[in-house]
């Protein structure tokens, strides 16, 4: 699972980088210090998960999330913030965040649990996508065989 970290605090970025490196199912694809940098990295790296702060200079996390959703991105976004403001939580969830964690309560075990759970969810989605593709290919195969037959098709 490819992970992008977005936070304007260097110490938080370093700690998240260390924690992500401890998880064998994760690959850190980049670190951005504001939403605009994150969008550039997102376009280039196509991460599966973005761990982002809400309040940042240039472009905050909520605006980043809205921009990603306007692009029809299905990337999972988790907000990490020091603010326990219920209005921010509600807005983040309404805009499509999958989770909201307080930095003051976060520890390596909690982050590893989040990473493992998210990796498992992505694996399930990818498995379902493969089944959908296989089903579509079967239908195309049947239609193709029917069309290759030289006789005329009728409704009987």
PDB file of C-alpha atoms in Angstrom:
ATOM      1  CA  UNK A   1       0.000   0.000   0.000  1.00  0.00           C
ATOM      2  CA  UNK A   2       1.437   3.351  -1.042  1.00  0.00           C
ATOM      3  CA  UNK A   3       1.196   6.058   1.642  1.00  0.00           C
ATOM      4  CA  UNK A   4       1.589   9.823   1.315  1.00  0.00           C
ATOM      5  CA  UNK A   5       2.195  11.940   4.442  1.00  0.00           C
ATOM      6  CA  UNK A   6       1.039  15.568   4.486  1.00  0.00           C
ATOM      7  CA  UNK A   7       1.867  17.725   7.511  1.00  0.00           C
ATOM      8  CA  UNK A   8       3.555  21.071   8.065  1.00  0.00           C
ATOM      9  CA  UNK A   9       5.300  19.856  11.238  1.00  0.00           C
ATOM     10  CA  UNK A  10       8.678  18.223  10.473  1.00  0.00           C
ATOM     11  CA  UNK A  11       8.712  16.154  13.689  1.00  0.00           C
ATOM     12  CA  UNK A  12       5.312  14.612  12.875  1.00  0.00           C
ATOM     13  CA  UNK A  13       6.486  13.791   9.344  1.00  0.00           C
ATOM     14  CA  UNK A  14       9.643  12.113  10.674  1.00  0.00           C
ATOM     15  CA  UNK A  15       7.665  10.079  13.220  1.00  0.00           C
ATOM     16  CA  UNK A  16       5.114   8.971  10.600  1.00  0.00           C
ATOM     17  CA  UNK A  17       7.926   8.090   8.195  1.00  0.00           C
ATOM     18  CA  UNK A  18       9.513   5.894  10.875  1.00  0.00           C
ATOM     19  CA  UNK A  19       6.195   4.181  11.730  1.00  0.00           C
ATOM     20  CA  UNK A  20       5.349   3.528   8.077  1.00  0.00           C
ATOM     21  CA  UNK A  21       8.814   2.051   7.497  1.00  0.00           C
ATOM     22  CA  UNK A  22       8.051  -0.496  10.253  1.00  0.00           C
ATOM     23  CA  UNK A  23       5.058  -1.876   8.341  1.00  0.00           C
ATOM     24  CA  UNK A  24       5.978  -4.390   5.601  1.00  0.00           C
ATOM     25  CA  UNK A  25       2.701  -3.824   3.743  1.00  0.00           C
ATOM     26  CA  UNK A  26       3.399  -0.089   3.333  1.00  0.00           C
ATOM     27  CA  UNK A  27       5.613   2.026   1.129  1.00  0.00           C
ATOM     28  CA  UNK A  28       6.074   5.736   1.832  1.00  0.00           C
ATOM     29  CA  UNK A  29       5.667   7.496  -1.525  1.00  0.00           C
ATOM     30  CA  UNK A  30       6.374  11.004  -0.302  1.00  0.00           C
ATOM     31  CA  UNK A  31       6.083  13.738   2.287  1.00  0.00           C
ATOM     32  CA  UNK A  32       4.373  17.056   1.601  1.00  0.00           C
ATOM     33  CA  UNK A  33       4.128  20.064   3.890  1.00  0.00           C
ATOM     34  CA  UNK A  34       0.878  21.492   2.524  1.00  0.00           C
ATOM     35  CA  UNK A  35      -2.057  20.428   0.381  1.00  0.00           C
ATOM     36  CA  UNK A  36      -0.675  21.923  -2.824  1.00  0.00           C
ATOM     37  CA  UNK A  37       2.559  19.914  -2.532  1.00  0.00           C
ATOM     38  CA  UNK A  38       0.420  16.875  -1.727  1.00  0.00           C
ATOM     39  CA  UNK A  39      -1.602  17.272  -4.929  1.00  0.00           C
ATOM     40  CA  UNK A  40       1.596  17.323  -6.988  1.00  0.00           C
ATOM     41  CA  UNK A  41       2.862  14.167  -5.262  1.00  0.00           C
ATOM     42  CA  UNK A  42      -0.565  12.544  -5.566  1.00  0.00           C
ATOM     43  CA  UNK A  43      -0.576  13.029  -9.358  1.00  0.00           C
ATOM     44  CA  UNK A  44       2.914  11.564  -9.683  1.00  0.00           C
ATOM     45  CA  UNK A  45       2.816   8.738  -7.118  1.00  0.00           C
ATOM     46  CA  UNK A  46      -0.891   7.704  -6.995  1.00  0.00           C
ATOM     47  CA  UNK A  47      -0.918   6.714  -3.305  1.00  0.00           C
ATOM     48  CA  UNK A  48      -3.577   4.434  -1.809  1.00  0.00           C
ATOM     49  CA  UNK A  49      -3.651   6.281   1.521  1.00  0.00           C
ATOM     50  CA  UNK A  50      -3.017   9.876   2.515  1.00  0.00           C
ATOM     51  CA  UNK A  51      -2.304  10.756   6.141  1.00  0.00           C
ATOM     52  CA  UNK A  52      -2.858  14.501   6.397  1.00  0.00           C
ATOM     53  CA  UNK A  53      -3.108  17.309   8.887  1.00  0.00           C
ATOM     54  CA  UNK A  54      -6.203  19.509   8.662  1.00  0.00           C
ATOM     55  CA  UNK A  55      -4.667  22.921   9.347  1.00  0.00           C
ATOM     56  CA  UNK A  56      -1.711  23.756   7.102  1.00  0.00           C
ATOM     57  CA  UNK A  57      -0.472  26.781   5.170  1.00  0.00           C
ATOM     58  CA  UNK A  58      -1.126  27.274   1.425  1.00  0.00           C
ATOM     59  CA  UNK A  59      -3.845  24.584   1.189  1.00  0.00           C
ATOM     60  CA  UNK A  60      -5.363  22.895   4.232  1.00  0.00           C
ATOM     61  CA  UNK A  61      -6.347  19.248   4.513  1.00  0.00           C
ATOM     62  CA  UNK A  62     -10.066  19.818   3.951  1.00  0.00           C
ATOM     63  CA  UNK A  63      -9.409  21.658   0.689  1.00  0.00           C
ATOM     64  CA  UNK A  64      -7.004  18.887  -0.337  1.00  0.00           C
ATOM     65  CA  UNK A  65      -9.696  16.284   0.298  1.00  0.00           C
ATOM     66  CA  UNK A  66     -12.342  18.237  -1.650  1.00  0.00           C
ATOM     67  CA  UNK A  67      -9.946  18.622  -4.584  1.00  0.00           C
ATOM     68  CA  UNK A  68      -9.196  14.889  -4.583  1.00  0.00           C
ATOM     69  CA  UNK A  69     -12.904  14.047  -4.528  1.00  0.00           C
ATOM     70  CA  UNK A  70     -13.543  16.460  -7.429  1.00  0.00           C
ATOM     71  CA  UNK A  71     -10.980  14.409  -9.359  1.00  0.00           C
ATOM     72  CA  UNK A  72     -13.093  11.324  -8.522  1.00  0.00           C
ATOM     73  CA  UNK A  73     -10.171   9.860  -6.623  1.00  0.00           C
ATOM     74  CA  UNK A  74     -10.899   6.861  -4.422  1.00  0.00           C
ATOM     75  CA  UNK A  75      -7.771   7.405  -2.328  1.00  0.00           C
ATOM     76  CA  UNK A  76      -8.357   6.865   1.375  1.00  0.00           C
ATOM     77  CA  UNK A  77      -7.734   9.981   3.453  1.00  0.00           C
ATOM     78  CA  UNK A  78      -7.110   9.960   7.202  1.00  0.00           C
ATOM     79  CA  UNK A  79      -6.890  13.234   9.082  1.00  0.00           C
ATOM     80  CA  UNK A  80      -4.297  13.563  11.829  1.00  0.00           C
ATOM     81  CA  UNK A  81      -4.789  16.707  13.842  1.00  0.00           C
ATOM     82  CA  UNK A  82      -4.193  18.328  17.187  1.00  0.00           C
ATOM     83  CA  UNK A  83      -7.657  19.912  17.052  1.00  0.00           C
ATOM     84  CA  UNK A  84     -10.557  18.077  18.689  1.00  0.00           C
ATOM     85  CA  UNK A  85     -13.104  20.444  17.133  1.00  0.00           C
ATOM     86  CA  UNK A  86     -16.299  18.479  16.408  1.00  0.00           C
ATOM     87  CA  UNK A  87     -17.182  20.743  13.462  1.00  0.00           C
ATOM     88  CA  UNK A  88     -13.878  19.867  11.783  1.00  0.00           C
ATOM     89  CA  UNK A  89     -14.493  16.164  12.365  1.00  0.00           C
ATOM     90  CA  UNK A  90     -17.987  16.358  10.928  1.00  0.00           C
ATOM     91  CA  UNK A  91     -16.825  18.337   7.886  1.00  0.00           C
ATOM     92  CA  UNK A  92     -13.940  15.949   7.221  1.00  0.00           C
ATOM     93  CA  UNK A  93     -16.251  12.936   7.324  1.00  0.00           C
ATOM     94  CA  UNK A  94     -18.864  14.662   5.144  1.00  0.00           C
ATOM     95  CA  UNK A  95     -16.185  15.428   2.583  1.00  0.00           C
ATOM     96  CA  UNK A  96     -15.152  11.775   2.412  1.00  0.00           C
ATOM     97  CA  UNK A  97     -12.411  11.205   4.973  1.00  0.00           C
ATOM     98  CA  UNK A  98     -12.289   7.611   6.156  1.00  0.00           C
ATOM     99  CA  UNK A  99     -10.959   8.421   9.616  1.00  0.00           C
ATOM    100  CA  UNK A 100      -9.929  11.205  11.981  1.00  0.00           C
ATOM    101  CA  UNK A 101      -7.202  10.717  14.614  1.00  0.00           C
ATOM    102  CA  UNK A 102      -5.995  13.123  17.282  1.00  0.00           C
ATOM    103  CA  UNK A 103      -2.209  13.536  17.238  1.00  0.00           C
ATOM    104  CA  UNK A 104      -2.182  13.787  21.019  1.00  0.00           C
ATOM    105  CA  UNK A 105      -3.683  10.286  21.322  1.00  0.00           C
ATOM    106  CA  UNK A 106      -1.819   8.646  18.477  1.00  0.00           C
ATOM    107  CA  UNK A 107       0.901   6.075  19.094  1.00  0.00           C
ATOM    108  CA  UNK A 108       2.751   3.542  16.937  1.00  0.00           C
ATOM    109  CA  UNK A 109       0.380   0.672  17.809  1.00  0.00           C
ATOM    110  CA  UNK A 110      -2.676   2.700  16.824  1.00  0.00           C
ATOM    111  CA  UNK A 111      -1.049   3.797  13.579  1.00  0.00           C
ATOM    112  CA  UNK A 112       0.004   0.226  12.732  1.00  0.00           C
ATOM    113  CA  UNK A 113      -3.558  -0.950  13.357  1.00  0.00           C
ATOM    114  CA  UNK A 114      -4.840   1.767  11.013  1.00  0.00           C
ATOM    115  CA  UNK A 115      -2.285   0.878   8.311  1.00  0.00           C
ATOM    116  CA  UNK A 116      -3.045  -2.854   8.539  1.00  0.00           C
ATOM    117  CA  UNK A 117      -6.813  -2.325   8.474  1.00  0.00           C
ATOM    118  CA  UNK A 118      -6.565   0.025   5.495  1.00  0.00           C
ATOM    119  CA  UNK A 119      -4.260  -2.362   3.613  1.00  0.00           C
ATOM    120  CA  UNK A 120      -6.786  -5.162   4.229  1.00  0.00           C
ATOM    121  CA  UNK A 121      -9.678  -3.023   2.962  1.00  0.00           C
ATOM    122  CA  UNK A 122      -7.725  -2.113  -0.169  1.00  0.00           C
ATOM    123  CA  UNK A 123      -6.891  -5.768  -0.805  1.00  0.00           C
ATOM    124  CA  UNK A 124     -10.591  -6.645  -0.619  1.00  0.00           C
ATOM    125  CA  UNK A 125     -11.516  -3.836  -3.022  1.00  0.00           C
ATOM    126  CA  UNK A 126      -8.810  -4.879  -5.471  1.00  0.00           C
ATOM    127  CA  UNK A 127     -10.014  -8.488  -5.278  1.00  0.00           C
ATOM    128  CA  UNK A 128     -13.584  -7.370  -6.017  1.00  0.00           C
ATOM    129  CA  UNK A 129     -12.352  -5.219  -8.916  1.00  0.00           C
ATOM    130  CA  UNK A 130     -10.553  -8.240 -10.384  1.00  0.00           C
ATOM    131  CA  UNK A 131     -13.746 -10.302 -10.104  1.00  0.00           C
ATOM    132  CA  UNK A 132     -15.696  -7.537 -11.865  1.00  0.00           C
ATOM    133  CA  UNK A 133     -13.145  -7.459 -14.681  1.00  0.00           C
ATOM    134  CA  UNK A 134     -13.226 -11.253 -14.983  1.00  0.00           C
ATOM    135  CA  UNK A 135     -17.034 -11.169 -15.225  1.00  0.00           C
ATOM    136  CA  UNK A 136     -16.947  -8.495 -17.899  1.00  0.00           C
ATOM    137  CA  UNK A 137     -14.364 -10.482 -19.863  1.00  0.00           C
ATOM    138  CA  UNK A 138     -16.602 -13.583 -19.716  1.00  0.00           C
ATOM    139  CA  UNK A 139     -19.559 -11.608 -21.060  1.00  0.00           C
ATOM    140  CA  UNK A 140     -17.408 -10.163 -23.859  1.00  0.00           C
ATOM    141  CA  UNK A 141     -16.176 -13.640 -24.706  1.00  0.00           C
ATOM    142  CA  UNK A 142     -19.726 -15.007 -25.014  1.00  0.00           C
ATOM    143  CA  UNK A 143     -20.833 -12.055 -27.149  1.00  0.00           C
ATOM    144  CA  UNK A 144     -17.738 -12.389 -29.316  1.00  0.00           C
ATOM    145  CA  UNK A 145     -18.426 -16.101 -29.924  1.00  0.00           C
ATOM    146  CA  UNK A 146     -22.026 -15.332 -30.834  1.00  0.00           C
ATOM    147  CA  UNK A 147     -20.985 -12.618 -33.243  1.00  0.00           C
ATOM    148  CA  UNK A 148     -18.410 -14.874 -34.909  1.00  0.00           C
ATOM    149  CA  UNK A 149     -21.086 -17.397 -35.743  1.00  0.00           C
ATOM    150  CA  UNK A 150     -22.112 -16.969 -39.359  1.00  0.00           C
ATOM    151  CA  UNK A 151     -25.792 -17.646 -38.841  1.00  0.00           C
ATOM    152  CA  UNK A 152     -28.364 -14.953 -38.245  1.00  0.00           C
ATOM    153  CA  UNK A 153     -29.463 -14.383 -34.665  1.00  0.00           C
ATOM    154  CA  UNK A 154     -33.177 -14.304 -33.989  1.00  0.00           C
ATOM    155  CA  UNK A 155     -35.319 -13.827 -30.904  1.00  0.00           C
ATOM    156  CA  UNK A 156     -36.374 -17.508 -30.604  1.00  0.00           C
TER     157      UNK A 156
END
